[in-house]
Every structure is written in C-alpha cells, then in structure tokens.
PDB file of N, CA and C in Angstrom:
ATOM      1  N   THR V 239       6.191   7.250   0.086  1.00 88.00           N
ATOM      2  CA  THR V 239       5.538   8.150   1.019  1.00 88.00           C
ATOM      3  C   THR V 239       5.179   9.427   0.289  1.00 88.00           C
ATOM      4  N   LEU V 240       3.912   9.758   0.274  1.00 92.00           N
ATOM      5  CA  LEU V 240       3.463  11.004  -0.348  1.00 92.00           C
ATOM      6  C   LEU V 240       3.737  12.177   0.585  1.00 92.00           C
ATOM      7  N   THR V 241       4.241  13.265   0.034  1.00 93.00           N
ATOM      8  CA  THR V 241       4.476  14.468   0.828  1.00 93.00           C
ATOM      9  C   THR V 241       3.621  15.642   0.364  1.00 93.00           C
ATOM     10  N   ALA V 242       3.076  15.556  -0.824  1.00 94.00           N
ATOM     11  CA  ALA V 242       2.143  16.577  -1.326  1.00 94.00           C
ATOM     12  C   ALA V 242       1.071  15.869  -2.145  1.00 94.00           C
ATOM     13  N   VAL V 243      -0.186  16.208  -1.875  1.00 95.00           N
ATOM     14  CA  VAL V 243      -1.308  15.566  -2.552  1.00 95.00           C
ATOM     15  C   VAL V 243      -2.385  16.597  -2.873  1.00 95.00           C
ATOM     16  N   ARG V 244      -3.309  16.148  -3.697  1.00 96.00           N
ATOM     17  CA  ARG V 244      -4.519  16.926  -3.983  1.00 96.00           C
ATOM     18  C   ARG V 244      -5.684  15.955  -3.909  1.00 96.00           C
ATOM     19  N   VAL V 245      -6.702  16.298  -3.113  1.00 96.00           N
ATOM     20  CA  VAL V 245      -7.908  15.486  -3.021  1.00 96.00           C
ATOM     21  C   VAL V 245      -8.932  16.082  -3.977  1.00 96.00           C
ATOM     22  N   GLU V 246      -9.497  15.235  -4.826  1.00 97.00           N
ATOM     23  CA  GLU V 246     -10.493  15.680  -5.803  1.00 97.00           C
ATOM     24  C   GLU V 246     -11.765  14.859  -5.636  1.00 97.00           C
ATOM     25  N   THR V 247     -12.900  15.467  -5.978  1.00 97.00           N
ATOM     26  CA  THR V 247     -14.193  14.775  -5.914  1.00 97.00           C
ATOM     27  C   THR V 247     -14.912  14.899  -7.250  1.00 97.00           C
ATOM     28  N   SER V 248     -15.820  13.951  -7.485  1.00 97.00           N
ATOM     29  CA  SER V 248     -16.574  13.958  -8.735  1.00 97.00           C
ATOM     30  C   SER V 248     -17.956  13.356  -8.524  1.00 97.00           C
ATOM     31  N   LEU V 249     -18.924  13.877  -9.242  1.00 97.00           N
ATOM     32  CA  LEU V 249     -20.270  13.300  -9.253  1.00 97.00           C
ATOM     33  C   LEU V 249     -20.409  12.236 -10.338  1.00 97.00           C
ATOM     34  N   ASP V 250     -19.620  12.370 -11.424  1.00 97.00           N
ATOM     35  CA  ASP V 250     -19.795  11.476 -12.566  1.00 97.00           C
ATOM     36  C   ASP V 250     -18.538  10.700 -12.979  1.00 97.00           C
ATOM     37  N   GLY V 251     -17.409  10.924 -12.311  1.00 95.00           N
ATOM     38  CA  GLY V 251     -16.172  10.244 -12.665  1.00 95.00           C
ATOM     39  C   GLY V 251     -15.474  10.824 -13.874  1.00 95.00           C
ATOM     40  N   ALA V 252     -16.039  11.879 -14.459  1.00 97.00           N
ATOM     41  CA  ALA V 252     -15.427  12.527 -15.627  1.00 97.00           C
ATOM     42  C   ALA V 252     -14.960  13.944 -15.289  1.00 97.00           C
ATOM     43  N   ALA V 253     -15.802  14.704 -14.623  1.00 98.00           N
ATOM     44  CA  ALA V 253     -15.463  16.072 -14.222  1.00 98.00           C
ATOM     45  C   ALA V 253     -15.045  16.054 -12.752  1.00 98.00           C
ATOM     46  N   TRP V 254     -13.853  16.569 -12.456  1.00 98.00           N
ATOM     47  CA  TRP V 254     -13.306  16.533 -11.098  1.00 98.00           C
ATOM     48  C   TRP V 254     -13.141  17.944 -10.550  1.00 98.00           C
ATOM     49  N   THR V 255     -13.366  18.076  -9.253  1.00 97.00           N
ATOM     50  CA  THR V 255     -13.208  19.350  -8.555  1.00 97.00           C
ATOM     51  C   THR V 255     -12.208  19.153  -7.427  1.00 97.00           C
ATOM     52  N   VAL V 256     -11.302  20.110  -7.270  1.00 97.00           N
ATOM     53  CA  VAL V 256     -10.322  20.034  -6.184  1.00 97.00           C
ATOM     54  C   VAL V 256     -11.028  20.306  -4.862  1.00 97.00           C
ATOM     55  N   ALA V 257     -10.951  19.349  -3.940  1.00 96.00           N
ATOM     56  CA  ALA V 257     -11.520  19.528  -2.602  1.00 96.00           C
ATOM     57  C   ALA V 257     -10.513  20.229  -1.702  1.00 96.00           C
ATOM     58  N   THR V 258      -9.245  19.835  -1.805  1.00 95.00           N
ATOM     59  CA  THR V 258      -8.191  20.467  -1.019  1.00 95.00           C
ATOM     60  C   THR V 258      -6.820  19.963  -1.451  1.00 95.00           C
ATOM     61  N   PRO V 259      -5.817  20.830  -1.409  1.00 96.00           N
ATOM     62  CA  PRO V 259      -4.439  20.363  -1.526  1.00 96.00           C
ATOM     63  C   PRO V 259      -3.918  20.100  -0.107  1.00 96.00           C
ATOM     64  N   ALA V 260      -2.875  19.312   0.021  1.00 96.00           N
ATOM     65  CA  ALA V 260      -2.289  19.058   1.339  1.00 96.00           C
ATOM     66  C   ALA V 260      -0.799  18.784   1.201  1.00 96.00           C
ATOM     67  N   THR V 261      -0.054  19.183   2.210  1.00 96.00           N
ATOM     68  CA  THR V 261       1.366  18.872   2.311  1.00 96.00           C
ATOM     69  C   THR V 261       1.555  18.083   3.597  1.00 96.00           C
ATOM     70  N   TRP V 262       2.252  16.966   3.492  1.00 94.00           N
ATOM     71  CA  TRP V 262       2.440  16.078   4.633  1.00 94.00           C
ATOM     72  C   TRP V 262       3.916  15.927   4.969  1.00 94.00           C
ATOM     73  N   ALA V 263       4.191  15.587   6.214  1.00 94.00           N
ATOM     74  CA  ALA V 263       5.557  15.325   6.666  1.00 94.00           C
ATOM     75  C   ALA V 263       6.122  14.109   5.936  1.00 94.00           C
ATOM     76  N   ALA V 264       7.428  14.115   5.744  1.00 90.00           N
ATOM     77  CA  ALA V 264       8.107  13.015   5.060  1.00 90.00           C
ATOM     78  C   ALA V 264       8.427  11.907   6.058  1.00 90.00           C
ATOM     79  N   ASP V 265       7.381  11.300   6.614  1.00 89.00           N
ATOM     80  CA  ASP V 265       7.558  10.202   7.556  1.00 89.00           C
ATOM     81  C   ASP V 265       6.501   9.139   7.280  1.00 89.00           C
ATOM     82  N   HIS V 266       6.497   8.089   8.070  1.00 86.00           N
ATOM     83  CA  HIS V 266       5.570   6.979   7.830  1.00 86.00           C
ATOM     84  C   HIS V 266       4.344   7.019   8.735  1.00 86.00           C
ATOM     85  N   ALA V 267       4.138   8.120   9.429  1.00 92.00           N
ATOM     86  CA  ALA V 267       2.964   8.263  10.297  1.00 92.00           C
ATOM     87  C   ALA V 267       1.696   8.374   9.452  1.00 92.00           C
ATOM     88  N   ALA V 268       0.560   8.010  10.036  1.00 92.00           N
ATOM     89  CA  ALA V 268      -0.722   8.144   9.343  1.00 92.00           C
ATOM     90  C   ALA V 268      -0.999   9.623   9.060  1.00 92.00           C
ATOM     91  N   LYS V 269      -1.583   9.896   7.918  1.00 92.00           N
ATOM     92  CA  LYS V 269      -1.872  11.270   7.507  1.00 92.00           C
ATOM     93  C   LYS V 269      -3.374  11.495   7.463  1.00 92.00           C
ATOM     94  N   THR V 270      -3.799  12.715   7.753  1.00 92.00           N
ATOM     95  CA  THR V 270      -5.204  13.086   7.697  1.00 92.00           C
ATOM     96  C   THR V 270      -5.329  14.421   6.990  1.00 92.00           C
ATOM     97  N   THR V 271      -6.291  14.527   6.112  1.00 92.00           N
ATOM     98  CA  THR V 271      -6.605  15.794   5.454  1.00 92.00           C
ATOM     99  C   THR V 271      -8.105  15.980   5.508  1.00 92.00           C
ATOM    100  N   ARG V 272      -8.530  17.122   5.968  1.00 91.00           N
ATOM    101  CA  ARG V 272      -9.962  17.427   6.058  1.00 91.00           C
ATOM    102  C   ARG V 272     -10.337  18.406   4.963  1.00 91.00           C
ATOM    103  N   PHE V 273     -11.567  18.267   4.477  1.00 91.00           N
ATOM    104  CA  PHE V 273     -12.079  19.228   3.507  1.00 91.00           C
ATOM    105  C   PHE V 273     -13.573  19.366   3.723  1.00 91.00           C
ATOM    106  N   ALA V 274     -14.126  20.451   3.210  1.00 89.00           N
ATOM    107  CA  ALA V 274     -15.552  20.731   3.389  1.00 89.00           C
ATOM    108  C   ALA V 274     -16.391  19.609   2.796  1.00 89.00           C
ATOM    109  N   ALA V 275     -17.519  19.341   3.436  1.00 87.00           N
ATOM    110  CA  ALA V 275     -18.435  18.309   2.941  1.00 87.00           C
ATOM    111  C   ALA V 275     -18.934  18.690   1.549  1.00 87.00           C
ATOM    112  N   VAL V 276     -18.905  17.730   0.652  1.00 88.00           N
ATOM    113  CA  VAL V 276     -19.396  17.930  -0.710  1.00 88.00           C
ATOM    114  C   VAL V 276     -20.195  16.705  -1.121  1.00 88.00           C
ATOM    115  N   ARG V 277     -21.088  16.876  -2.059  1.00 89.00           N
ATOM    116  CA  ARG V 277     -21.822  15.748  -2.624  1.00 89.00           C
ATOM    117  C   ARG V 277     -20.937  15.168  -3.726  1.00 89.00           C
ATOM    118  N   ALA V 278     -20.637  13.866  -3.624  1.00 92.00           N
ATOM    119  CA  ALA V 278     -19.746  13.230  -4.598  1.00 92.00           C
ATOM    120  C   ALA V 278     -20.022  11.740  -4.667  1.00 92.00           C
ATOM    121  N   ARG V 279     -19.727  11.156  -5.816  1.00 93.00           N
ATOM    122  CA  ARG V 279     -19.807   9.700  -5.983  1.00 93.00           C
ATOM    123  C   ARG V 279     -18.418   9.090  -5.958  1.00 93.00           C
ATOM    124  N   ALA V 280     -17.390   9.910  -6.203  1.00 95.00           N
ATOM    125  CA  ALA V 280     -16.019   9.402  -6.246  1.00 95.00           C
ATOM    126  C   ALA V 280     -15.071  10.414  -5.618  1.00 95.00           C
ATOM    127  N   VAL V 281     -14.025   9.883  -5.011  1.00 94.00           N
ATOM    128  CA  VAL V 281     -12.959  10.701  -4.429  1.00 94.00           C
ATOM    129  C   VAL V 281     -11.650  10.133  -4.940  1.00 94.00           C
ATOM    130  N   ARG V 282     -10.737  11.009  -5.347  1.00 95.00           N
ATOM    131  CA  ARG V 282      -9.423  10.496  -5.745  1.00 95.00           C
ATOM    132  C   ARG V 282      -8.325  11.307  -5.074  1.00 95.00           C
ATOM    133  N   LEU V 283      -7.237  10.622  -4.816  1.00 95.00           N
ATOM    134  CA  LEU V 283      -6.065  11.206  -4.198  1.00 95.00           C
ATOM    135  C   LEU V 283      -4.998  11.300  -5.283  1.00 95.00           C
ATOM    136  N   VAL V 284      -4.584  12.511  -5.606  1.00 95.00           N
ATOM    137  CA  VAL V 284      -3.582  12.738  -6.644  1.00 95.00           C
ATOM    138  C   VAL V 284      -2.249  13.014  -5.956  1.00 95.00           C
ATOM    139  N   GLY V 285      -1.271  12.141  -6.162  1.00 92.00           N
ATOM    140  CA  GLY V 285       0.055  12.343  -5.586  1.00 92.00           C
ATOM    141  C   GLY V 285       0.819  13.394  -6.372  1.00 92.00           C
ATOM    142  N   LEU V 286       1.335  14.396  -5.679  1.00 92.00           N
ATOM    143  CA  LEU V 286       2.082  15.473  -6.322  1.00 92.00           C
ATOM    144  C   LEU V 286       3.574  15.417  -6.027  1.00 92.00           C
ATOM    145  N   ALA V 287       3.950  14.844  -4.880  1.00 91.00           N
ATOM    146  CA  ALA V 287       5.368  14.747  -4.516  1.00 91.00           C
ATOM    147  C   ALA V 287       5.550  13.619  -3.525  1.00 91.00           C
ATOM    148  N   GLY V 288       6.761  13.065  -3.529  1.00 90.00           N
ATOM    149  CA  GLY V 288       7.129  12.016  -2.592  1.00 90.00           C
ATOM    150  C   GLY V 288       8.397  12.398  -1.866  1.00 90.00           C
ATOM    151  N   LEU V 289       9.070  11.408  -1.322  1.00 88.00           N
ATOM    152  CA  LEU V 289      10.301  11.672  -0.596  1.00 88.00           C
ATOM    153  C   LEU V 289      11.354  12.267  -1.526  1.00 88.00           C
ATOM    154  N   PRO V 290      12.131  13.236  -1.051  1.00 86.00           N
ATOM    155  CA  PRO V 290      13.174  13.843  -1.883  1.00 86.00           C
ATOM    156  C   PRO V 290      14.133  12.788  -2.433  1.00 86.00           C
ATOM    157  N   GLY V 291      14.460  12.923  -3.706  1.00 86.00           N
ATOM    158  CA  GLY V 291      15.398  12.018  -4.344  1.00 86.00           C
ATOM    159  C   GLY V 291      14.797  10.721  -4.840  1.00 86.00           C
ATOM    160  N   GLN V 292      13.506  10.492  -4.591  1.00 85.00           N
ATOM    161  CA  GLN V 292      12.859   9.275  -5.055  1.00 85.00           C
ATOM    162  C   GLN V 292      12.071   9.572  -6.330  1.00 85.00           C
ATOM    163  N   PRO V 293      12.153   8.716  -7.335  1.00 85.00           N
ATOM    164  CA  PRO V 293      11.445   8.964  -8.597  1.00 85.00           C
ATOM    165  C   PRO V 293       9.982   8.498  -8.576  1.00 85.00           C
ATOM    166  N   TYR V 294       9.434   8.241  -7.387  1.00 83.00           N
ATOM    167  CA  TYR V 294       8.068   7.744  -7.277  1.00 83.00           C
ATOM    168  C   TYR V 294       7.481   8.170  -5.933  1.00 83.00           C
ATOM    169  N   ALA V 295       6.204   7.990  -5.784  1.00 81.00           N
ATOM    170  CA  ALA V 295       5.521   8.194  -4.501  1.00 81.00           C
ATOM    171  C   ALA V 295       4.485   7.093  -4.366  1.00 81.00           C
ATOM    172  N   SER V 296       4.119   6.754  -3.146  1.00 84.00           N
ATOM    173  CA  SER V 296       3.140   5.696  -2.942  1.00 84.00           C
ATOM    174  C   SER V 296       2.278   5.986  -1.723  1.00 84.00           C
ATOM    175  N   ALA V 297       1.127   5.317  -1.680  1.00 86.00           N
ATOM    176  CA  ALA V 297       0.224   5.413  -0.538  1.00 86.00           C
ATOM    177  C   ALA V 297      -0.409   4.050  -0.342  1.00 86.00           C
ATOM    178  N   ALA V 298      -0.761   3.745   0.885  1.00 88.00           N
ATOM    179  CA  ALA V 298      -1.417   2.475   1.198  1.00 88.00           C
ATOM    180  C   ALA V 298      -2.501   2.733   2.225  1.00 88.00           C
ATOM    181  N   GLU V 299      -3.513   1.873   2.215  1.00 89.00           N
ATOM    182  CA  GLU V 299      -4.592   1.939   3.190  1.00 89.00           C
ATOM    183  C   GLU V 299      -5.242   3.326   3.228  1.00 89.00           C
ATOM    184  N   VAL V 300      -5.679   3.788   2.073  1.00 91.00           N
ATOM    185  CA  VAL V 300      -6.342   5.087   1.954  1.00 91.00           C
ATOM    186  C   VAL V 300      -7.821   4.911   2.274  1.00 91.00           C
ATOM    187  N   GLY V 301      -8.353   5.772   3.109  1.00 90.00           N
ATOM    188  CA  GLY V 301      -9.764   5.704   3.475  1.00 90.00           C
ATOM    189  C   GLY V 301     -10.403   7.081   3.395  1.00 90.00           C
ATOM    190  N   VAL V 302     -11.704   7.094   3.189  1.00 89.00           N
ATOM    191  CA  VAL V 302     -12.472   8.336   3.154  1.00 89.00           C
ATOM    192  C   VAL V 302     -13.577   8.193   4.194  1.00 89.00           C
ATOM    193  N   TYR V 303     -13.675   9.153   5.075  1.00 85.00           N
ATOM    194  CA  TYR V 303     -14.640   9.099   6.168  1.00 85.00           C
ATOM    195  C   TYR V 303     -15.470  10.369   6.186  1.00 85.00           C
ATOM    196  N   ALA V 304     -16.737  10.240   6.523  1.00 81.00           N
ATOM    197  CA  ALA V 304     -17.614  11.394   6.703  1.00 81.00           C
ATOM    198  C   ALA V 304     -17.657  11.736   8.184  1.00 81.00           C
ATOM    199  N   VAL V 305     -17.730  13.007   8.472  1.00 75.00           N
ATOM    200  CA  VAL V 305     -17.867  13.456   9.849  1.00 75.00           C
ATOM    201  C   VAL V 305     -19.346  13.406  10.203  1.00 75.00           C
ATOM    202  N   GLU V 306     -19.662  12.852  11.337  1.00 75.00           N
ATOM    203  CA  GLU V 306     -21.060  12.730  11.748  1.00 75.00           C
ATOM    204  C   GLU V 306     -21.749  14.088  11.748  1.00 75.00           C
ATOM    205  N   GLY V 307     -22.955  14.114  11.183  1.00 72.00           N
ATOM    206  CA  GLY V 307     -23.730  15.343  11.136  1.00 72.00           C
ATOM    207  C   GLY V 307     -23.536  16.147   9.866  1.00 72.00           C
ATOM    208  N   THR V 308     -22.725  15.640   8.907  1.00 63.00           N
ATOM    209  CA  THR V 308     -22.550  16.337   7.633  1.00 63.00           C
ATOM    210  C   THR V 308     -23.280  15.568   6.546  1.00 63.00           C
ATOM    211  N   PRO V 309     -23.622  16.230   5.449  1.00 59.00           N
ATOM    212  CA  PRO V 309     -24.350  15.541   4.374  1.00 59.00           C
ATOM    213  C   PRO V 309     -23.514  14.476   3.689  1.00 59.00           C
TER     214      PRO V 309
END
C-alpha cells in the first residue's frame, strides 16, 4: 500500500515534470489524486513510502483519467 507518491508527466519519456505529490491514508481504500491538466504522452506514479515497517510499497489497478472539458 502506497502512502506517499509523486505523479510525474512527460512529453518524450526522458524529461519528467512533477505534476503533484500526494500523501494517502495507510488503508486499502481506492485513492485519488488530482493535478492540473497538462499536455503529456506519459504519466508515471513514483512510490515514495509504504506501510510503516514494510521494506516495500505496491500499487494495483492504476488509472489516469481526464476531466471532461480539459485539454
């Protein structure tokens, strides 16, 4: 379970820009993070922290959605 993440975007897959950092509750509920609309070809989720005392963090079923009316 990820508890701290950073969402990054890229136009070329080489240069990345931070879209937003996020801190999430240490539970198994679905998580949502919003960030300003940007032009990008790729989005990546960088795990920064997981459950306390665990030497790893994980995520499953990650999706990226656009809000209607944004570029």
